[in-house]
């Protein structure tokens, strides 16, 4: 079953990447043209998210620790919901681009919160709250307060808050090999999976840049958009594989 899910994931990744670069070749860096041509990818990307979630549930059955397997399943449920907001939600409500972004980023924050907790654990019985949560929640409260006071745009505030979560998650992931909880190979998968995830999120941020059609800024945004899943899929696969027994 894992091989089937992985094969379907590989096929749709090739389809998505091929269509992304074909659209860029035919449209150039023209926002409206790319947006209209890229409707297929909204479906293929969600199918890939479903495959990743299926893989997470399958791998969790043979995880090195039952609780770690449960955390992995829980995390990927929210990852799937976030990807649904970024892809299928745009098909259901095409005029709600801001809402899809807000919901998608929000659910990815929950995903990152679970990963921070998972990668901070010291042993199988460790149920303590990571101290780093106090820092990122305090920063989140500051930005949320600025948004409520009208000093900062709500979407910008949420993106900055998410940036704090994902950077913290990467740092915690990088430090995972220093802990005795994860087996050595698993800890390295956690480390590089979180690094790849951050690079993917940087690509997402760059893809949101806007400029005049064919401008250098617009070209950069288009190239970044086409590279998101090049990093996102391997990142998710490494996080999933980090749960398996050696």
mmCIF file of C-alpha atoms in Angstrom:
data_model
loop_
_atom_site.group_PDB
_atom_site.id
_atom_site.type_symbol
_atom_site.label_atom_id
_atom_site.label_comp_id
_atom_site.label_asym_id
_atom_site.label_seq_id
_atom_site.Cartn_x
_atom_site.Cartn_y
_atom_site.Cartn_z
ATOM 1 C CA UNK A 1 0.000 0.000 0.000
ATOM 2 C CA UNK A 2 2.886 2.362 0.809
ATOM 3 C CA UNK A 3 4.455 1.693 -2.586
ATOM 4 C CA UNK A 4 1.167 2.469 -4.338
ATOM 5 C CA UNK A 5 0.718 5.743 -2.432
ATOM 6 C CA UNK A 6 4.332 6.697 -3.171
ATOM 7 C CA UNK A 7 3.945 5.841 -6.868
ATOM 8 C CA UNK A 8 0.781 7.956 -7.158
ATOM 9 C CA UNK A 9 2.578 10.787 -5.339
ATOM 10 C CA UNK A 10 5.533 10.571 -7.759
ATOM 11 C CA UNK A 11 3.278 10.597 -10.819
ATOM 12 C CA UNK A 12 1.308 13.644 -9.688
ATOM 13 C CA UNK A 13 4.487 15.448 -8.651
ATOM 14 C CA UNK A 14 5.807 14.994 -12.194
ATOM 15 C CA UNK A 15 2.465 16.160 -13.645
ATOM 16 C CA UNK A 16 2.392 19.216 -11.382
ATOM 17 C CA UNK A 17 5.992 20.228 -12.062
ATOM 18 C CA UNK A 18 5.610 19.632 -15.794
ATOM 19 C CA UNK A 19 2.447 21.745 -15.958
ATOM 20 C CA UNK A 20 4.007 24.509 -13.806
ATOM 21 C CA UNK A 21 7.009 24.912 -16.081
ATOM 22 C CA UNK A 22 4.920 24.521 -19.240
ATOM 23 C CA UNK A 23 2.600 27.300 -18.060
ATOM 24 C CA UNK A 24 5.570 29.548 -17.306
ATOM 25 C CA UNK A 25 7.009 28.809 -20.753
ATOM 26 C CA UNK A 26 3.748 29.548 -22.574
ATOM 27 C CA UNK A 27 2.509 32.461 -20.427
ATOM 28 C CA UNK A 28 5.746 34.041 -19.362
ATOM 29 C CA UNK A 29 5.594 35.962 -16.098
ATOM 30 C CA UNK A 30 2.007 37.102 -16.621
ATOM 31 C CA UNK A 31 0.022 36.734 -13.417
ATOM 32 C CA UNK A 32 -3.490 36.435 -14.833
ATOM 33 C CA UNK A 33 -2.447 33.988 -17.549
ATOM 34 C CA UNK A 34 -0.627 31.767 -15.037
ATOM 35 C CA UNK A 35 -3.566 31.911 -12.640
ATOM 36 C CA UNK A 36 -5.991 30.777 -15.342
ATOM 37 C CA UNK A 37 -3.634 28.096 -16.700
ATOM 38 C CA UNK A 38 -2.800 26.716 -13.268
ATOM 39 C CA UNK A 39 -6.241 25.405 -12.284
ATOM 40 C CA UNK A 40 -5.157 21.783 -12.854
ATOM 41 C CA UNK A 41 -2.435 22.110 -10.247
ATOM 42 C CA UNK A 42 -4.990 22.970 -7.577
ATOM 43 C CA UNK A 43 -6.286 19.409 -7.973
ATOM 44 C CA UNK A 44 -2.951 17.635 -8.434
ATOM 45 C CA UNK A 45 -1.422 19.321 -5.384
ATOM 46 C CA UNK A 46 -4.318 18.276 -3.171
ATOM 47 C CA UNK A 47 -4.022 14.697 -4.459
ATOM 48 C CA UNK A 48 -0.345 14.767 -3.479
ATOM 49 C CA UNK A 49 -1.315 16.017 -0.014
ATOM 50 C CA UNK A 50 -3.738 13.110 0.301
ATOM 51 C CA UNK A 51 -0.971 10.668 -0.694
ATOM 52 C CA UNK A 52 1.376 12.148 1.914
ATOM 53 C CA UNK A 53 -1.298 11.832 4.594
ATOM 54 C CA UNK A 54 -1.964 8.208 3.621
ATOM 55 C CA UNK A 55 1.774 7.499 3.826
ATOM 56 C CA UNK A 56 1.928 9.135 7.260
ATOM 57 C CA UNK A 57 -0.883 6.914 8.540
ATOM 58 C CA UNK A 58 0.686 3.781 7.056
ATOM 59 C CA UNK A 59 4.175 4.507 8.385
ATOM 60 C CA UNK A 60 2.758 5.376 11.813
ATOM 61 C CA UNK A 61 1.675 1.736 12.186
ATOM 62 C CA UNK A 62 5.329 0.673 12.354
ATOM 63 C CA UNK A 63 6.766 3.675 14.177
ATOM 64 C CA UNK A 64 9.541 3.212 16.717
ATOM 65 C CA UNK A 65 7.177 4.569 19.382
ATOM 66 C CA UNK A 66 3.374 4.319 19.445
ATOM 67 C CA UNK A 67 2.988 7.872 20.777
ATOM 68 C CA UNK A 68 5.257 9.247 18.045
ATOM 69 C CA UNK A 69 3.081 7.517 15.467
ATOM 70 C CA UNK A 70 0.001 9.160 16.954
ATOM 71 C CA UNK A 71 1.623 12.594 16.817
ATOM 72 C CA UNK A 72 2.606 11.999 13.184
ATOM 73 C CA UNK A 73 -0.986 11.120 12.225
ATOM 74 C CA UNK A 74 -2.354 14.093 14.112
ATOM 75 C CA UNK A 75 0.119 16.483 12.457
ATOM 76 C CA UNK A 76 -0.660 15.304 8.941
ATOM 77 C CA UNK A 77 -4.389 15.655 9.432
ATOM 78 C CA UNK A 78 -3.820 19.392 9.918
ATOM 79 C CA UNK A 79 -1.319 19.464 7.047
ATOM 80 C CA UNK A 80 -3.981 17.986 4.770
ATOM 81 C CA UNK A 81 -6.582 20.514 5.938
ATOM 82 C CA UNK A 82 -4.099 23.358 5.330
ATOM 83 C CA UNK A 83 -3.357 22.114 1.820
ATOM 84 C CA UNK A 84 -7.093 21.797 1.194
ATOM 85 C CA UNK A 85 -7.436 25.499 2.021
ATOM 86 C CA UNK A 86 -4.571 26.442 -0.307
ATOM 87 C CA UNK A 87 -5.810 24.317 -3.214
ATOM 88 C CA UNK A 88 -9.374 22.982 -3.295
ATOM 89 C CA UNK A 89 -10.776 25.913 -1.308
ATOM 90 C CA UNK A 90 -9.712 28.196 -4.156
ATOM 91 C CA UNK A 91 -11.805 26.068 -6.523
ATOM 92 C CA UNK A 92 -14.847 26.118 -4.248
ATOM 93 C CA UNK A 93 -14.574 29.849 -3.453
ATOM 94 C CA UNK A 94 -12.353 31.412 -6.166
ATOM 95 C CA UNK A 95 -12.986 34.956 -4.902
ATOM 96 C CA UNK A 96 -11.859 34.150 -1.356
ATOM 97 C CA UNK A 97 -8.084 34.197 -1.899
ATOM 98 C CA UNK A 98 -7.431 36.026 1.360
ATOM 99 C CA UNK A 99 -9.632 33.650 3.351
ATOM 100 C CA UNK A 100 -7.926 30.573 1.881
ATOM 101 C CA UNK A 101 -4.528 32.021 2.838
ATOM 102 C CA UNK A 102 -5.626 32.857 6.377
ATOM 103 C CA UNK A 103 -7.098 29.392 6.936
ATOM 104 C CA UNK A 104 -4.187 27.597 5.271
ATOM 105 C CA UNK A 105 -1.547 29.434 7.303
ATOM 106 C CA UNK A 106 -3.589 28.908 10.481
ATOM 107 C CA UNK A 107 -3.775 25.139 10.044
ATOM 108 C CA UNK A 108 -0.089 24.969 9.137
ATOM 109 C CA UNK A 109 0.649 26.725 12.437
ATOM 110 C CA UNK A 110 -1.125 23.874 14.219
ATOM 111 C CA UNK A 111 0.926 21.430 12.126
ATOM 112 C CA UNK A 112 4.162 23.159 13.145
ATOM 113 C CA UNK A 113 3.081 23.279 16.793
ATOM 114 C CA UNK A 114 2.647 19.498 16.813
ATOM 115 C CA UNK A 115 6.033 19.021 15.134
ATOM 116 C CA UNK A 116 7.747 21.307 17.662
ATOM 117 C CA UNK A 117 6.240 19.234 20.463
ATOM 118 C CA UNK A 118 7.167 15.977 18.723
ATOM 119 C CA UNK A 119 10.770 16.978 18.028
ATOM 120 C CA UNK A 120 11.293 18.434 21.528
ATOM 121 C CA UNK A 121 10.508 15.239 23.422
ATOM 122 C CA UNK A 122 13.255 13.699 25.539
ATOM 123 C CA UNK A 123 11.816 10.190 25.941
ATOM 124 C CA UNK A 124 8.693 8.118 25.274
ATOM 125 C CA UNK A 125 7.029 9.236 28.499
ATOM 126 C CA UNK A 126 7.839 12.922 28.062
ATOM 127 C CA UNK A 127 4.561 14.861 28.028
ATOM 128 C CA UNK A 128 5.948 18.194 29.213
ATOM 129 C CA UNK A 129 5.248 21.421 27.352
ATOM 130 C CA UNK A 130 8.382 22.661 25.531
ATOM 131 C CA UNK A 131 9.647 25.924 27.044
ATOM 132 C CA UNK A 132 10.060 27.365 23.559
ATOM 133 C CA UNK A 133 6.267 27.473 23.287
ATOM 134 C CA UNK A 134 6.186 30.345 25.771
ATOM 135 C CA UNK A 135 8.440 32.415 23.507
ATOM 136 C CA UNK A 136 6.597 31.844 20.232
ATOM 137 C CA UNK A 137 3.184 32.259 21.882
ATOM 138 C CA UNK A 138 4.345 35.563 23.401
ATOM 139 C CA UNK A 139 5.554 36.800 20.009
ATOM 140 C CA UNK A 140 2.287 35.614 18.446
ATOM 141 C CA UNK A 141 0.319 37.533 21.077
ATOM 142 C CA UNK A 142 2.257 40.739 20.261
ATOM 143 C CA UNK A 143 1.573 40.516 16.516
ATOM 144 C CA UNK A 144 -2.051 39.520 17.127
ATOM 145 C CA UNK A 145 -2.441 42.549 19.389
ATOM 146 C CA UNK A 146 -1.013 44.831 16.698
ATOM 147 C CA UNK A 147 -3.451 43.371 14.169
ATOM 148 C CA UNK A 148 -6.423 43.835 16.500
ATOM 149 C CA UNK A 149 -5.347 47.426 17.226
ATOM 150 C CA UNK A 150 -5.253 48.105 13.490
ATOM 151 C CA UNK A 151 -1.531 48.887 13.481
ATOM 152 C CA UNK A 152 -0.760 45.908 11.242
ATOM 153 C CA UNK A 153 -2.697 44.104 8.511
ATOM 154 C CA UNK A 154 -4.202 40.873 9.867
ATOM 155 C CA UNK A 155 -2.862 38.689 7.040
ATOM 156 C CA UNK A 156 0.644 40.154 7.399
ATOM 157 C CA UNK A 157 0.507 39.569 11.158
ATOM 158 C CA UNK A 158 -0.520 35.950 10.671
ATOM 159 C CA UNK A 159 2.272 35.348 8.145
ATOM 160 C CA UNK A 160 4.830 36.831 10.568
ATOM 161 C CA UNK A 161 3.473 34.687 13.388
ATOM 162 C CA UNK A 162 3.722 31.616 11.178
ATOM 163 C CA UNK A 163 7.290 32.616 10.306
ATOM 164 C CA UNK A 164 8.117 32.457 14.014
ATOM 165 C CA UNK A 165 6.558 29.004 14.265
ATOM 166 C CA UNK A 166 8.317 27.542 11.224
ATOM 167 C CA UNK A 167 11.746 28.987 12.159
ATOM 168 C CA UNK A 168 11.360 27.626 15.694
ATOM 169 C CA UNK A 169 10.285 24.282 14.275
ATOM 170 C CA UNK A 170 13.371 24.186 12.047
ATOM 171 C CA UNK A 171 15.718 25.022 14.936
ATOM 172 C CA UNK A 172 14.133 22.340 17.113
ATOM 173 C CA UNK A 173 14.385 19.884 14.212
ATOM 174 C CA UNK A 174 18.065 20.706 13.642
ATOM 175 C CA UNK A 175 18.747 20.013 17.326
ATOM 176 C CA UNK A 176 16.874 16.687 17.256
ATOM 177 C CA UNK A 177 20.039 14.561 16.680
ATOM 178 C CA UNK A 178 21.415 15.883 19.989
ATOM 179 C CA UNK A 179 18.556 14.261 21.861
ATOM 180 C CA UNK A 180 18.475 10.588 22.770
ATOM 181 C CA UNK A 181 14.812 10.188 21.895
ATOM 182 C CA UNK A 182 14.977 9.737 18.121
ATOM 183 C CA UNK A 183 17.215 6.997 16.683
ATOM 184 C CA UNK A 184 20.223 8.490 14.848
ATOM 185 C CA UNK A 185 18.914 8.030 11.285
ATOM 186 C CA UNK A 186 15.453 9.233 12.277
ATOM 187 C CA UNK A 187 16.872 12.352 13.915
ATOM 188 C CA UNK A 188 18.809 13.225 10.765
ATOM 189 C CA UNK A 189 15.607 12.846 8.724
ATOM 190 C CA UNK A 190 13.895 15.233 11.147
ATOM 191 C CA UNK A 191 16.766 17.723 10.777
ATOM 192 C CA UNK A 192 16.894 17.796 6.994
ATOM 193 C CA UNK A 193 13.133 17.484 6.646
ATOM 194 C CA UNK A 194 12.623 20.669 8.633
ATOM 195 C CA UNK A 195 15.380 22.483 6.714
ATOM 196 C CA UNK A 196 13.709 21.528 3.424
ATOM 197 C CA UNK A 197 10.330 22.595 4.834
ATOM 198 C CA UNK A 198 11.682 26.047 5.696
ATOM 199 C CA UNK A 199 13.160 26.433 2.200
ATOM 200 C CA UNK A 200 9.751 25.472 0.778
ATOM 201 C CA UNK A 201 8.078 28.121 2.924
ATOM 202 C CA UNK A 202 10.631 30.704 1.739
ATOM 203 C CA UNK A 203 9.603 29.777 -1.821
ATOM 204 C CA UNK A 204 5.958 30.305 -0.811
ATOM 205 C CA UNK A 205 6.815 33.758 0.506
ATOM 206 C CA UNK A 206 8.700 34.684 -2.664
ATOM 207 C CA UNK A 207 5.845 33.381 -4.817
ATOM 208 C CA UNK A 208 3.546 35.940 -3.181
ATOM 209 C CA UNK A 209 5.631 38.815 -4.498
ATOM 210 C CA UNK A 210 3.998 40.799 -7.266
ATOM 211 C CA UNK A 211 5.307 43.086 -9.947
ATOM 212 C CA UNK A 212 4.545 44.194 -13.470
ATOM 213 C CA UNK A 213 4.174 41.333 -15.941
ATOM 214 C CA UNK A 214 7.588 40.103 -17.147
ATOM 215 C CA UNK A 215 9.363 42.239 -14.534
ATOM 216 C CA UNK A 216 12.306 40.709 -12.644
ATOM 217 C CA UNK A 217 10.216 40.620 -9.449
ATOM 218 C CA UNK A 218 7.349 38.834 -11.177
ATOM 219 C CA UNK A 219 9.731 36.325 -12.781
ATOM 220 C CA UNK A 220 11.277 35.605 -9.364
ATOM 221 C CA UNK A 221 7.801 35.011 -7.903
ATOM 222 C CA UNK A 222 6.906 32.623 -10.727
ATOM 223 C CA UNK A 223 10.151 30.661 -10.413
ATOM 224 C CA UNK A 224 9.688 30.397 -6.642
ATOM 225 C CA UNK A 225 6.129 29.156 -7.119
ATOM 226 C CA UNK A 226 7.394 26.374 -9.392
ATOM 227 C CA UNK A 227 9.969 25.278 -6.799
ATOM 228 C CA UNK A 228 7.658 25.052 -3.766
ATOM 229 C CA UNK A 229 6.730 21.400 -4.163
ATOM 230 C CA UNK A 230 10.302 20.467 -5.123
ATOM 231 C CA UNK A 231 11.143 21.113 -1.466
ATOM 232 C CA UNK A 232 7.747 20.496 0.142
ATOM 233 C CA UNK A 233 7.307 16.858 -0.934
ATOM 234 C CA UNK A 234 10.809 15.684 0.129
ATOM 235 C CA UNK A 235 10.403 17.599 3.411
ATOM 236 C CA UNK A 236 7.128 15.848 4.198
ATOM 237 C CA UNK A 237 8.537 12.452 3.166
ATOM 238 C CA UNK A 238 11.545 12.871 5.463
ATOM 239 C CA UNK A 239 9.295 13.855 8.375
ATOM 240 C CA UNK A 240 7.137 10.784 7.697
ATOM 241 C CA UNK A 241 10.113 8.427 7.411
ATOM 242 C CA UNK A 242 11.535 9.775 10.678
ATOM 243 C CA UNK A 243 8.893 7.784 12.548
ATOM 244 C CA UNK A 244 9.973 4.338 11.305
ATOM 245 C CA UNK A 245 12.017 1.797 13.203
ATOM 246 C CA UNK A 246 15.638 1.472 12.120
#
